[in-house]
Tab-separated table of C-alpha atoms and ligand atoms in Angstrom:
chain	number	residue	atom	x	y	z
A	1	MET	CA	-20.800	21.660	-13.077
A	2	GLN	CA	-19.341	18.455	-14.473
A	3	LYS	CA	-21.591	15.620	-13.303
A	4	THR	CA	-19.064	12.770	-13.315
A	5	LEU	CA	-15.579	12.576	-11.876
A	6	ARG	CA	-13.660	10.129	-14.066
A	7	LEU	CA	-10.972	8.112	-12.306
A	8	GLY	CA	-7.966	6.431	-13.873
A	9	LEU	CA	-6.899	3.582	-11.598
A	10	ALA	CA	-3.354	2.234	-11.913
A	11	GLY	CA	-3.020	-0.926	-9.815
A	12	LEU	CA	-5.756	-3.527	-9.451
A	13	GLY	CA	-4.349	-5.576	-6.587
A	14	THR	CA	-5.469	-5.664	-2.952
A	15	VAL	CA	-6.110	-1.922	-2.670
A	16	GLY	CA	-7.207	-1.303	-6.275
A	17	GLY	CA	-9.684	-4.186	-5.950
A	18	GLY	CA	-10.947	-2.721	-2.678
A	19	VAL	CA	-11.539	0.654	-4.328
A	20	LEU	CA	-13.513	-0.937	-7.190
A	21	GLU	CA	-15.600	-2.850	-4.646
A	22	LEU	CA	-16.288	0.195	-2.462
A	23	LEU	CA	-17.260	2.413	-5.394
A	24	ALA	CA	-19.616	-0.294	-6.690
A	25	ARG	CA	-21.219	-1.019	-3.307
A	26	HIS	CA	-21.497	2.585	-2.161
A	27	ALA	CA	-22.159	4.341	-5.472
A	28	GLY	CA	-25.197	6.249	-4.157
A	29	LEU	CA	-23.555	7.262	-0.918
A	30	VAL	CA	-20.378	8.418	-2.654
A	31	THR	CA	-22.365	10.408	-5.237
A	32	ALA	CA	-24.323	12.132	-2.480
A	33	ARG	CA	-21.202	13.045	-0.552
A	34	ALA	CA	-19.089	13.965	-3.568
A	35	GLY	CA	-21.835	16.013	-5.207
A	36	LYS	CA	-21.318	14.143	-8.482
A	37	THR	CA	-20.974	10.583	-9.670
A	38	VAL	CA	-17.547	9.071	-9.268
A	39	GLU	CA	-16.608	6.407	-11.789
A	40	VAL	CA	-13.522	4.447	-12.668
A	41	THR	CA	-13.355	4.818	-16.441
A	42	ALA	CA	-9.846	3.572	-17.226
A	43	VAL	CA	-7.388	1.187	-15.606
A	44	SER	CA	-3.834	-0.055	-15.855
A	45	ALA	CA	-1.908	-2.930	-14.276
A	46	ARG	CA	0.927	-5.267	-15.199
A	47	ASP	CA	-1.031	-8.102	-16.769
A	48	LYS	CA	-4.130	-7.448	-18.843
A	49	MET	CA	-5.005	-11.143	-19.002
A	50	LYS	CA	-4.888	-11.747	-15.241
A	51	LYS	CA	-8.131	-13.117	-13.773
A	52	ARG	CA	-9.567	-10.463	-11.459
A	53	ALA	CA	-12.326	-10.425	-8.860
A	54	HIS	CA	-13.916	-7.366	-10.510
A	55	ASP	CA	-15.224	-7.057	-14.039
A	56	ILE	CA	-13.025	-4.529	-15.837
A	57	SER	CA	-14.106	-5.497	-19.365
A	58	ARG	CA	-16.038	-2.229	-19.877
A	59	LEU	CA	-13.199	-0.043	-18.661
A	60	ARG	CA	-10.567	1.379	-20.964
A	61	TRP	CA	-7.296	-0.526	-20.512
A	62	PHE	CA	-3.850	1.104	-20.635
A	63	ASP	CA	-0.717	-1.043	-20.783
A	64	ASP	CA	1.253	2.013	-19.748
A	65	SER	CA	0.301	3.729	-16.491
A	66	VAL	CA	2.089	6.922	-17.569
A	67	ALA	CA	-0.129	7.138	-20.647
A	68	LEU	CA	-3.155	6.609	-18.387
A	69	ALA	CA	-1.960	9.340	-16.025
A	70	LYS	CA	-1.772	11.861	-18.894
A	71	SER	CA	-4.916	10.748	-20.688
A	72	ASP	CA	-7.762	13.180	-21.371
A	73	ALA	CA	-10.109	10.292	-20.589
A	74	ILE	CA	-9.651	10.836	-16.838
A	75	ASP	CA	-10.005	13.692	-14.329
A	76	VAL	CA	-8.139	12.148	-11.383
A	77	PHE	CA	-5.235	9.698	-11.370
A	78	VAL	CA	-5.284	7.063	-8.598
A	79	GLU	CA	-1.920	5.357	-8.124
A	80	LEU	CA	-2.156	1.979	-6.384
A	81	MET	CA	0.795	0.117	-7.885
A	82	GLY	CA	3.382	0.794	-5.180
A	83	GLY	CA	7.144	1.218	-5.210
A	84	GLU	CA	9.351	4.269	-4.761
A	85	GLY	CA	10.462	4.342	-8.420
A	86	ASP	CA	8.905	3.967	-11.847
A	87	PRO	CA	6.317	3.352	-13.073
A	88	ALA	CA	4.597	4.808	-9.961
A	89	LYS	CA	6.874	7.867	-9.792
A	90	ALA	CA	6.767	8.588	-13.521
A	91	ALA	CA	2.993	8.162	-13.626
A	92	VAL	CA	2.339	10.449	-10.624
A	93	GLU	CA	4.683	13.077	-12.067
A	94	ALA	CA	2.959	12.810	-15.464
A	95	ALA	CA	-0.485	13.246	-13.913
A	96	LEU	CA	0.585	16.276	-11.856
A	97	ALA	CA	2.461	17.806	-14.799
A	98	SER	CA	-0.740	17.594	-16.832
A	99	ALA	CA	-2.634	19.269	-13.957
A	100	LYS	CA	-4.520	16.173	-12.842
A	101	PRO	CA	-5.120	15.642	-9.124
A	102	VAL	CA	-3.494	12.506	-7.736
A	103	VAL	CA	-4.559	10.090	-5.015
A	104	THR	CA	-1.970	7.552	-3.899
A	105	ALA	CA	-1.483	4.962	-1.141
A	106	ASN	CA	2.221	4.768	-1.871
A	107	LYS	CA	4.234	5.681	1.239
A	108	ALA	CA	7.512	4.513	-0.289
A	109	LEU	CA	7.082	7.046	-3.109
A	110	LEU	CA	6.172	9.832	-0.667
A	111	ALA	CA	8.990	9.056	1.742
A	112	HIS	CA	11.523	9.295	-1.078
A	113	HIS	CA	10.024	12.036	-3.255
A	114	GLY	CA	7.272	13.656	-1.151
A	115	ALA	CA	8.598	17.230	-1.088
A	116	ALA	CA	9.336	17.301	-4.847
A	117	LEU	CA	5.908	15.884	-5.692
A	118	ALA	CA	4.226	18.393	-3.362
A	119	ARG	CA	6.066	21.231	-5.160
A	120	LEU	CA	4.923	19.925	-8.537
A	121	ALA	CA	1.313	19.571	-7.360
A	122	GLU	CA	1.320	23.111	-5.998
A	123	ALA	CA	2.895	24.545	-9.129
A	124	LYS	CA	-0.014	23.066	-11.072
A	125	GLY	CA	-2.606	23.946	-8.433
A	126	VAL	CA	-3.846	20.372	-8.052
A	127	ALA	CA	-4.271	18.031	-5.104
A	128	LEU	CA	-1.808	15.358	-4.057
A	129	ASN	CA	-3.750	13.267	-1.540
A	130	PHE	CA	-2.349	10.283	0.342
A	131	GLU	CA	-4.583	9.401	3.296
A	132	ALA	CA	-4.193	5.668	2.560
A	133	SER	CA	-0.416	5.822	2.689
A	134	VAL	CA	-0.258	5.729	6.503
A	135	ALA	CA	-2.190	3.496	8.887
A	136	GLY	CA	-4.773	2.091	6.442
A	137	GLY	CA	-8.279	3.209	7.358
A	138	ILE	CA	-7.224	5.660	10.095
A	139	PRO	CA	-7.603	9.312	8.972
A	140	ILE	CA	-4.267	10.347	10.483
A	141	ILE	CA	-3.169	12.519	7.547
A	142	LYS	CA	-6.307	14.652	7.702
A	143	THR	CA	-6.030	14.769	11.489
A	144	LEU	CA	-2.517	16.185	11.385
A	145	ARG	CA	-3.056	18.431	8.357
A	146	GLU	CA	-6.441	19.834	9.334
A	147	GLY	CA	-7.744	18.752	12.729
A	148	LEU	CA	-4.556	19.688	14.580
A	149	ALA	CA	-3.621	22.683	12.411
A	150	GLY	CA	-3.618	24.963	15.471
A	151	ASN	CA	-1.248	22.807	17.509
A	152	ARG	CA	2.477	22.576	17.922
A	153	VAL	CA	3.179	18.840	17.972
A	154	GLY	CA	5.932	17.713	20.326
A	155	LYS	CA	5.925	13.984	19.744
A	156	LEU	CA	4.137	11.337	17.753
A	157	PHE	CA	4.529	7.612	17.897
A	158	GLY	CA	2.652	4.456	17.198
A	159	ILE	CA	2.127	1.118	15.571
A	160	MET	CA	2.121	1.844	11.860
A	161	ASN	CA	2.519	-1.566	10.242
A	162	GLY	CA	-0.385	-4.003	10.293
A	163	THR	CA	1.696	-6.964	9.135
A	164	CYS	CA	4.187	-6.670	12.001
A	165	ASN	CA	1.495	-6.113	14.593
A	166	TYR	CA	-0.414	-9.123	13.264
A	167	ILE	CA	2.723	-11.267	13.442
A	168	LEU	CA	3.676	-10.151	16.972
A	169	THR	CA	0.092	-10.619	18.199
A	170	LYS	CA	-0.281	-14.124	16.764
A	171	MET	CA	3.134	-15.168	18.062
A	172	ALA	CA	2.156	-13.951	21.536
A	173	ASN	CA	-1.378	-15.306	21.636
A	174	GLU	CA	-0.999	-18.545	19.707
A	175	GLY	CA	2.687	-19.403	20.126
A	176	ARG	CA	3.055	-19.625	16.332
A	177	SER	CA	6.286	-19.106	14.439
A	178	PHE	CA	7.231	-15.827	12.787
A	179	ALA	CA	7.410	-17.418	9.318
A	180	ASP	CA	4.037	-19.128	9.656
A	181	VAL	CA	2.193	-15.942	10.656
A	182	LEU	CA	3.953	-13.863	8.001
A	183	LYS	CA	2.564	-16.219	5.334
A	184	GLU	CA	-0.918	-15.695	6.753
A	185	ALA	CA	-0.512	-11.890	6.734
A	186	GLN	CA	0.524	-12.085	3.077
A	187	ALA	CA	-2.511	-14.202	2.208
A	188	LEU	CA	-4.759	-11.637	3.922
A	189	GLY	CA	-3.350	-8.857	1.700
A	190	TYR	CA	-1.640	-6.996	4.556
A	191	ALA	CA	1.991	-7.306	3.496
A	192	GLU	CA	3.924	-5.283	0.922
A	193	ALA	CA	4.841	-6.950	-2.383
A	194	ASP	CA	8.244	-7.510	-0.748
A	195	PRO	CA	7.414	-8.345	2.903
A	196	SER	CA	10.939	-7.540	4.034
A	197	PHE	CA	9.761	-3.911	3.847
A	198	ASP	CA	7.244	-4.753	6.586
A	199	VAL	CA	9.290	-6.952	8.902
A	200	GLY	CA	12.501	-4.977	8.378
A	201	GLY	CA	10.822	-1.790	9.658
A	202	PHE	CA	11.175	0.093	6.342
A	203	ASP	CA	7.432	0.429	5.729
A	204	THR	CA	7.022	1.927	9.209
A	205	ALA	CA	9.924	4.274	8.438
A	206	HIS	CA	8.256	5.389	5.183
A	207	LYS	CA	5.072	6.189	7.106
A	208	LEU	CA	6.907	7.868	9.962
A	209	ALA	CA	8.770	10.107	7.488
A	210	VAL	CA	5.438	11.274	6.035
A	211	LEU	CA	3.850	11.904	9.455
A	212	THR	CA	6.940	13.724	10.730
A	213	SER	CA	6.777	16.143	7.814
A	214	LEU	CA	3.104	16.845	8.453
A	215	ALA	CA	3.503	17.144	12.221
A	216	PHE	CA	6.618	19.316	12.338
A	217	GLY	CA	6.391	21.182	9.017
A	218	SER	CA	9.751	19.905	7.825
A	219	GLU	CA	10.768	18.287	4.537
A	220	VAL	CA	10.279	14.529	4.405
A	221	ASP	CA	13.549	12.926	5.466
A	222	LEU	CA	13.745	9.153	5.373
A	223	ALA	CA	17.524	8.914	5.523
A	224	SER	CA	17.786	10.168	9.087
A	225	ILE	CA	15.520	7.487	10.574
A	226	SER	CA	17.238	4.782	12.601
A	227	ILE	CA	15.502	1.530	11.636
A	228	GLU	CA	15.324	-1.902	13.284
A	229	GLY	CA	12.806	-4.562	12.274
A	230	ILE	CA	11.189	-7.451	14.103
A	231	GLU	CA	13.022	-10.339	12.398
A	232	ALA	CA	15.129	-11.132	15.481
A	233	ILE	CA	12.218	-11.193	17.951
A	234	THR	CA	11.703	-14.712	19.320
A	235	LEU	CA	8.820	-16.435	21.046
A	236	ALA	CA	11.069	-16.499	24.116
A	237	ASP	CA	11.437	-12.675	24.035
A	238	ILE	CA	7.667	-12.314	23.806
A	239	GLY	CA	7.162	-14.737	26.713
A	240	ASN	CA	9.831	-13.074	28.886
A	241	ALA	CA	8.444	-9.612	28.185
A	242	SER	CA	4.978	-10.830	29.090
A	243	ASP	CA	6.187	-12.328	32.384
A	244	MET	CA	7.704	-8.947	33.219
A	245	GLY	CA	4.528	-6.987	32.399
A	246	TYR	CA	5.170	-5.905	28.814
A	247	LYS	CA	4.144	-6.592	25.223
A	248	ILE	CA	6.453	-6.194	22.234
A	249	LYS	CA	5.325	-3.817	19.453
A	250	LEU	CA	7.096	-2.319	16.452
A	251	LEU	CA	6.907	1.442	17.023
A	252	GLY	CA	7.727	4.462	14.910
A	253	VAL	CA	8.664	7.437	17.101
A	254	ALA	CA	9.287	11.083	16.168
A	255	VAL	CA	10.214	13.736	18.733
A	256	ALA	CA	10.835	17.449	18.210
A	257	HIS	CA	13.812	18.550	20.338
A	258	ALA	CA	15.083	22.113	20.517
A	259	GLU	CA	18.162	21.019	18.518
A	260	GLY	CA	16.268	19.104	15.824
A	261	ILE	CA	14.068	16.092	15.143
A	262	GLU	CA	14.643	12.528	16.333
A	263	GLN	CA	13.042	9.699	14.302
A	264	ARG	CA	13.382	5.997	15.090
A	265	VAL	CA	11.714	2.685	14.287
A	266	HIS	CA	12.339	-0.356	16.467
A	267	PRO	CA	10.683	-3.201	18.366
A	268	THR	CA	9.679	-1.854	21.756
A	269	LEU	CA	8.475	-3.201	25.095
A	270	VAL	CA	5.312	-1.334	26.065
A	271	PRO	CA	3.559	-1.791	29.437
A	272	LYS	CA	0.593	-4.173	29.350
A	273	GLY	CA	-2.652	-2.277	29.776
A	274	SER	CA	-1.423	0.838	27.947
A	275	PRO	CA	-3.573	1.729	24.912
A	276	VAL	CA	-0.751	0.991	22.472
A	277	ALA	CA	-0.126	-2.414	24.085
A	278	ASP	CA	-3.825	-3.204	23.730
A	279	THR	CA	-3.699	-2.504	19.989
A	280	ASP	CA	-3.468	-5.995	18.530
A	281	GLY	CA	-3.689	-7.861	15.246
A	282	VAL	CA	-3.797	-5.810	12.061
A	283	PHE	CA	-4.790	-2.718	14.048
A	284	ASN	CA	-2.571	0.359	14.102
A	285	ALA	CA	-2.539	3.122	16.720
A	286	VAL	CA	-0.992	6.555	16.331
A	287	VAL	CA	-0.528	8.834	19.341
A	288	VAL	CA	-0.023	12.568	18.752
A	289	LYS	CA	0.919	15.014	21.498
A	290	GLY	CA	-0.376	18.477	20.604
A	291	ASP	CA	0.267	21.471	22.852
A	292	PHE	CA	-3.375	22.617	22.872
A	293	ALA	CA	-5.298	19.434	22.026
A	294	GLY	CA	-3.231	17.360	24.452
A	295	ASP	CA	-2.655	13.675	23.753
A	296	LEU	CA	-4.829	11.873	21.277
A	297	MET	CA	-4.697	8.355	19.906
A	298	LEU	CA	-6.289	7.116	16.706
A	299	GLU	CA	-6.732	3.362	16.389
A	300	GLY	CA	-8.062	1.294	13.532
A	301	ARG	CA	-7.266	-1.277	10.892
A	302	GLY	CA	-3.874	-0.488	9.410
A	303	ALA	CA	-3.917	-2.686	6.312
A	304	GLY	CA	-6.147	-4.719	4.034
A	305	ALA	CA	-8.408	-4.016	1.065
A	306	HIS	CA	-11.412	-2.460	2.810
A	307	PRO	CA	-9.781	-0.060	5.302
A	308	THR	CA	-7.315	1.147	2.697
A	309	ALA	CA	-10.018	1.610	0.060
A	310	SER	CA	-11.960	3.649	2.622
A	311	ALA	CA	-9.026	6.087	2.877
A	312	VAL	CA	-8.487	6.230	-0.906
A	313	VAL	CA	-12.138	7.032	-1.532
A	314	ALA	CA	-12.134	9.733	1.172
A	315	ASP	CA	-9.357	11.452	-0.773
A	316	ILE	CA	-11.306	11.114	-4.032
A	317	VAL	CA	-14.441	12.612	-2.462
A	318	ASP	CA	-12.344	15.519	-1.183
A	319	ILE	CA	-11.198	16.235	-4.723
A	320	ALA	CA	-14.749	15.922	-6.074
A	321	ARG	CA	-15.858	18.532	-3.506
A	322	GLY	CA	-13.159	20.888	-4.723
A	323	ASN	CA	-11.169	20.816	-1.486
A	324	TRP	CA	-7.517	21.644	-1.834
A	325	ARG	CA	-4.776	22.211	0.676
A	326	PRO	CA	-0.980	21.898	0.556
A	327	ALA	CA	0.030	18.240	0.598
A	328	PHE	CA	2.122	18.485	3.773
A	329	GLY	CA	0.028	21.115	5.532
A	330	VAL	CA	2.103	24.173	4.581
A	331	PRO	CA	3.114	25.338	1.102
A	332	ALA	CA	5.965	23.138	-0.119
A	333	ALA	CA	8.278	26.166	-0.332
A	334	ASP	CA	7.694	26.804	3.396
A	335	LEU	CA	8.619	23.300	4.555
A	336	LYS	CA	11.665	23.711	6.784
A	337	PRO	CA	14.817	21.872	5.776
A	338	TYR	CA	14.979	18.754	7.927
A	339	ARG	CA	17.270	19.202	10.935
A	340	ALA	CA	18.211	15.977	12.688
A	341	ALA	CA	18.716	16.082	16.443
A	342	PRO	CA	22.408	15.526	17.209
A	343	THR	CA	23.107	11.879	17.886
A	344	LYS	CA	22.216	12.430	21.473
A	345	ALA	CA	21.884	9.166	23.301
A	346	HIS	CA	18.358	7.932	23.683
A	347	GLU	CA	17.414	7.532	27.337
A	348	GLY	CA	15.004	4.856	28.500
A	349	GLY	CA	14.642	1.387	29.935
A	350	PHE	CA	16.055	-1.704	28.224
A	351	TYR	CA	15.207	-5.393	28.027
A	352	VAL	CA	18.408	-7.397	27.791
A	353	ALA	CA	18.561	-11.100	26.875
A	354	LEU	CA	21.766	-12.999	27.649
A	355	GLU	CA	22.648	-16.671	27.211
A	356	LEU	CA	24.787	-17.123	30.288
A	357	HIS	CA	27.293	-19.909	30.967
A	358	ASP	CA	25.715	-21.589	33.956
A	359	ARG	CA	28.595	-21.371	36.443
A	360	PRO	CA	29.454	-19.573	39.680
A	361	GLY	CA	30.270	-15.900	39.346
A	362	ALA	CA	28.563	-15.332	35.988
A	363	VAL	CA	25.653	-13.297	37.335
A	364	ALA	CA	27.965	-11.375	39.675
A	365	ALA	CA	30.200	-10.461	36.719
A	366	ILE	CA	27.240	-9.141	34.728
A	367	ALA	CA	25.985	-7.160	37.731
A	368	ARG	CA	29.460	-5.661	38.198
A	369	ILE	CA	29.650	-4.437	34.596
A	370	LEU	CA	26.180	-2.891	34.833
A	371	ALA	CA	27.105	-1.174	38.102
A	372	ASP	CA	30.321	0.181	36.530
A	373	GLU	CA	28.216	1.752	33.779
A	374	LYS	CA	25.759	3.114	36.395
A	375	ILE	CA	22.907	0.994	35.088
A	376	SER	CA	20.287	0.073	37.639
A	377	ILE	CA	18.323	-3.164	37.291
A	378	GLU	CA	14.520	-3.150	37.599
A	379	SER	CA	13.912	-6.914	37.372
A	380	ILE	CA	15.700	-10.149	36.535
A	381	VAL	CA	14.568	-13.578	35.366
A	382	GLN	CA	16.920	-16.538	35.072
A	383	ARG	CA	15.439	-19.621	33.515
A	384	GLY	CA	16.678	-23.170	32.943
A	385	LYS	CA	17.369	-26.002	35.301
A	386	GLN	CA	20.080	-28.600	35.244
A	387	GLU	CA	18.916	-32.052	34.235
A	388	LYS	CA	20.043	-34.829	36.604
A	389	ASP	CA	23.656	-35.875	35.786
A	390	ALA	CA	23.746	-33.610	32.712
A	391	PRO	CA	26.695	-31.225	32.309
A	392	ARG	CA	25.973	-27.598	33.099
A	393	ALA	CA	25.416	-25.660	29.903
A	394	THR	CA	23.904	-22.214	29.450
A	395	ALA	CA	20.793	-20.554	30.793
A	396	PRO	CA	18.791	-17.606	29.504
A	397	PHE	CA	19.258	-14.591	31.759
A	398	ILE	CA	16.834	-11.730	31.187
A	399	LEU	CA	16.916	-8.346	32.803
A	400	ILE	CA	15.066	-5.084	32.598
A	401	THR	CA	16.826	-1.849	33.484
A	402	HIS	CA	15.611	1.406	34.928
A	403	ASP	CA	15.950	4.385	32.592
A	404	THR	CA	19.501	4.792	31.434
A	405	LEU	CA	21.420	6.334	28.563
A	406	GLU	CA	21.604	4.110	25.474
A	407	THR	CA	25.314	4.883	25.225
A	408	ALA	CA	25.827	3.365	28.704
A	409	MET	CA	23.746	0.335	27.782
A	410	ARG	CA	25.725	-0.227	24.592
A	411	ALA	CA	29.029	0.139	26.447
A	412	ALA	CA	27.887	-2.440	29.033
A	413	LEU	CA	26.745	-4.885	26.365
A	414	SER	CA	30.004	-4.739	24.476
A	415	ARG	CA	31.890	-5.462	27.713
A	416	ILE	CA	29.519	-8.322	28.565
A	417	GLU	CA	29.985	-9.807	25.091
A	418	THR	CA	33.748	-10.147	25.558
A	419	ASP	CA	33.816	-10.966	29.260
A	420	GLY	CA	33.651	-14.751	28.806
A	421	HIS	CA	30.349	-15.348	30.605
A	422	VAL	CA	27.937	-15.330	27.669
A	423	ALA	CA	27.618	-17.959	24.952
A	424	SER	CA	26.120	-15.668	22.311
A	425	ARG	CA	25.810	-11.986	21.431
A	426	PRO	CA	23.709	-10.065	23.997
A	427	ARG	CA	20.462	-8.661	22.618
A	428	MET	CA	18.528	-5.630	23.796
A	429	ILE	CA	15.097	-4.159	23.103
A	430	ARG	CA	14.155	-0.608	24.076
A	431	ILE	CA	11.290	0.087	26.488
A	432	GLU	CA	8.814	2.961	26.168
A	433	ARG	CA	6.967	3.515	29.469
A	434	LEU	CA	4.251	5.558	27.649
B	501	NAP	P1	-0.696	-5.483	-4.858
B	501	NAP	O1	-1.814	-6.279	-4.340
B	501	NAP	O2	0.626	-6.137	-5.059
B	501	NAP	O3	-1.185	-4.818	-6.225
B	501	NAP	C1	-0.323	-4.063	-7.040
B	501	NAP	C2	-1.048	-3.720	-8.334
B	501	NAP	O4	-0.205	-2.875	-9.088
B	501	NAP	C3	-1.347	-4.943	-9.201
B	501	NAP	O5	-2.571	-4.781	-9.851
B	501	NAP	C4	-0.202	-4.968	-10.208
B	501	NAP	O6	-0.561	-5.484	-11.484
B	501	NAP	C5	0.085	-3.493	-10.361
B	501	NAP	N1	1.506	-3.277	-10.632
B	501	NAP	C6	2.552	-3.618	-9.853
B	501	NAP	N2	3.698	-3.277	-10.458
B	501	NAP	C7	3.358	-2.749	-11.655
B	501	NAP	C8	4.106	-2.225	-12.738
B	501	NAP	N3	5.454	-2.215	-12.703
B	501	NAP	N4	3.425	-1.757	-13.813
B	501	NAP	C9	2.065	-1.764	-13.837
B	501	NAP	N5	1.294	-2.248	-12.834
B	501	NAP	C10	1.959	-2.724	-11.756
B	501	NAP	O7	-0.403	-4.215	-3.920
B	501	NAP	P2	-1.393	-3.535	-2.897
B	501	NAP	O8	-1.319	-4.241	-1.602
B	501	NAP	O9	-2.711	-3.304	-3.528
B	501	NAP	O10	-0.640	-2.129	-2.645
B	501	NAP	C11	-0.747	-1.072	-3.560
B	501	NAP	C12	-0.211	0.193	-2.910
B	501	NAP	O11	-0.959	0.491	-1.750
B	501	NAP	C13	1.237	0.118	-2.434
B	501	NAP	O12	1.835	1.378	-2.540
B	501	NAP	C14	1.100	-0.250	-0.968
B	501	NAP	O13	2.220	0.142	-0.197
B	501	NAP	C15	-0.106	0.564	-0.617
B	501	NAP	N6	-0.873	0.125	0.546
B	501	NAP	C16	-1.236	-1.169	0.669
B	501	NAP	C17	-2.021	-1.560	1.733
B	501	NAP	C18	-2.460	-2.975	1.934
B	501	NAP	O14	-3.053	-3.269	2.978
B	501	NAP	N7	-2.226	-3.874	1.005
B	501	NAP	C19	-2.422	-0.609	2.676
B	501	NAP	C20	-2.025	0.730	2.522
B	501	NAP	C21	-1.256	1.075	1.446
B	501	NAP	P3	-1.066	-7.005	-11.722
B	501	NAP	O15	-2.343	-7.128	-10.935
B	501	NAP	O16	-1.281	-7.112	-13.171
B	501	NAP	O17	0.028	-7.864	-11.181
B	502	HSE	N1	2.076	-3.572	4.442
B	502	HSE	C1	1.452	-2.495	5.128
B	502	HSE	C2	1.139	-2.932	6.543
B	502	HSE	C3	0.182	-2.112	4.416
B	502	HSE	O1	1.206	-4.122	6.843
B	502	HSE	O2	0.863	-2.077	7.378
B	502	HSE	C4	-0.463	-0.893	4.982
B	502	HSE	O3	0.293	0.246	4.722
C-alpha cells in the first residue's frame, strides 16, 4: 500500500491556510485515521510572491492550477480557490479527467456544474467530495448522503451563511450598522471574495441547491431558487421583530411537494426560543425532516479557516481510507431531472413595515384593505409621537399577520402602496413558525 497520500492544494487563502495549519498540527492524528501519511506536496495560487502565514518554500509551486490538477506529482487535487468558472472549473475537470479524486469547498462551482462534475467523477471512478462547501464545519453532506440514506426527506431548512448570521446577530445585540459588521466579518475570513454573494443570499442559494440535490435525489438546480438577501434589513426591523417575539435570520428552505420541489432563500422572522433563532453569530444550523429519523438539527460554525479546514480534511481522510460513494448520494445517471413546484403561493405569516402618514383614517384604511384580502392581523405596533407644535409627519406602523397566502399579501401591499396613506414602499418579511 502506498504510504503517503500526496495532495495538490490550489488556493492558499483563508481555507487553504487552515488546511495547511490543520495538517501540520494534527499530522499524527490524521496519519492514524487515514492509515497513511497525508502531505501537501504541491500548491498553486494567484501570486507566488505573496507573504503567507505558512512556509510553502519546500512545496512545488504551480502558476497554473490546471497543470497542478493534472500533475503526476499529486494523488488528490484540493480546490480552494473559489468561483463558479475557471480556473476552478477547468482545474477540477482536469483532475477528474486524469482520474484524480477531488476535494473542494466551492459551492458556487457545485451549484452551477454539480451534476456534470459528478458524472465525470463517476465515469473515472474517483471521488468528488465537498463537505466544506455547505455549513463550514458541520458534516451535513455526510449526514444527508450516508446517515439519512434510509429516509425520505420532506423538508430541509436552515441558516447556511455565517457572514449573514454574524451581521444580523451583531446588529441585534450591539446595535451596530450593517456596513460596520460586514467589514468585521470580512476581516475574520467569513465572507466570500465578493461579499455581495453572502448578503445578497446567493451563497445560501448555492448551498441550498447542493443540499436539495442530496436530500431529494434530484439534479442540482440553482435557477429555480427564489432569492432575497439581507441588504434591506434595518436596525428598526430587528428591534420591531424582537418586540413582537421574533429574531430575523436568513434562511434557505427546500420542501418536497407532490407536484415538485420548492426552494427559497429569504430573511425570515423566527420565534425567539426556537433552536434556529438561538443559532447566533457565525454559527449555522440545518434542520432536516426525515420520515424515519424524524427531525434533526445540526449546528456549528459555518465559516472561517478552522471549521472549514476540518471539513476539507475529513474528505481527504475519506479518500485515503478508500471510501467512495456517488457525489450526490445516487449515481449521477439516476438523479431525477429537477421538477419545480408550480408557482403555488407560499402560505405563512408576514411582518409588514409601513411608513404611515400620521393622520385620521390612515390605520382604518390599511385595516380595510387587509380585511378585503381576508388577511387577519396577529399584532400591531405603531411608534412615533408628535413633538410639541411640530407638524404631523409620518409614523412607522408595523404589523404581523396570521398565516395567509403570499398572493393575498402581495395584492394587499400593492393596494396599500397606491392608496395615499403611506410615504414609502411597504416592506414585508416572511415568518416561519418552525
Ligand atoms: P480566499 O481567502 O479569497 O482565498 C482564495 C485563494 O485562491 C487565494 O490563495 C488566491 O490566491 C487563490 N485564487 C483566487 N483566484 C485565483 C485564480 N484565478 N487563480 C489562482 N489562484 C486563485 O478564499 P477562501 O475564503 O479561502 O475560500 C476558498 C473557497 O472555499 C471558496 O470556494 C469559498 O466559497 C469556500 N469556502 C470558504 C469558507 C470561508 O469561511 N472562508 C467556508 C467554506 C467554503 P492568492 O492568495 O495568491 O491571492
Ligand atoms: N461566506 C460563507 C459564509 C463561507 O459566510 O457562510 C462559508 O461557506
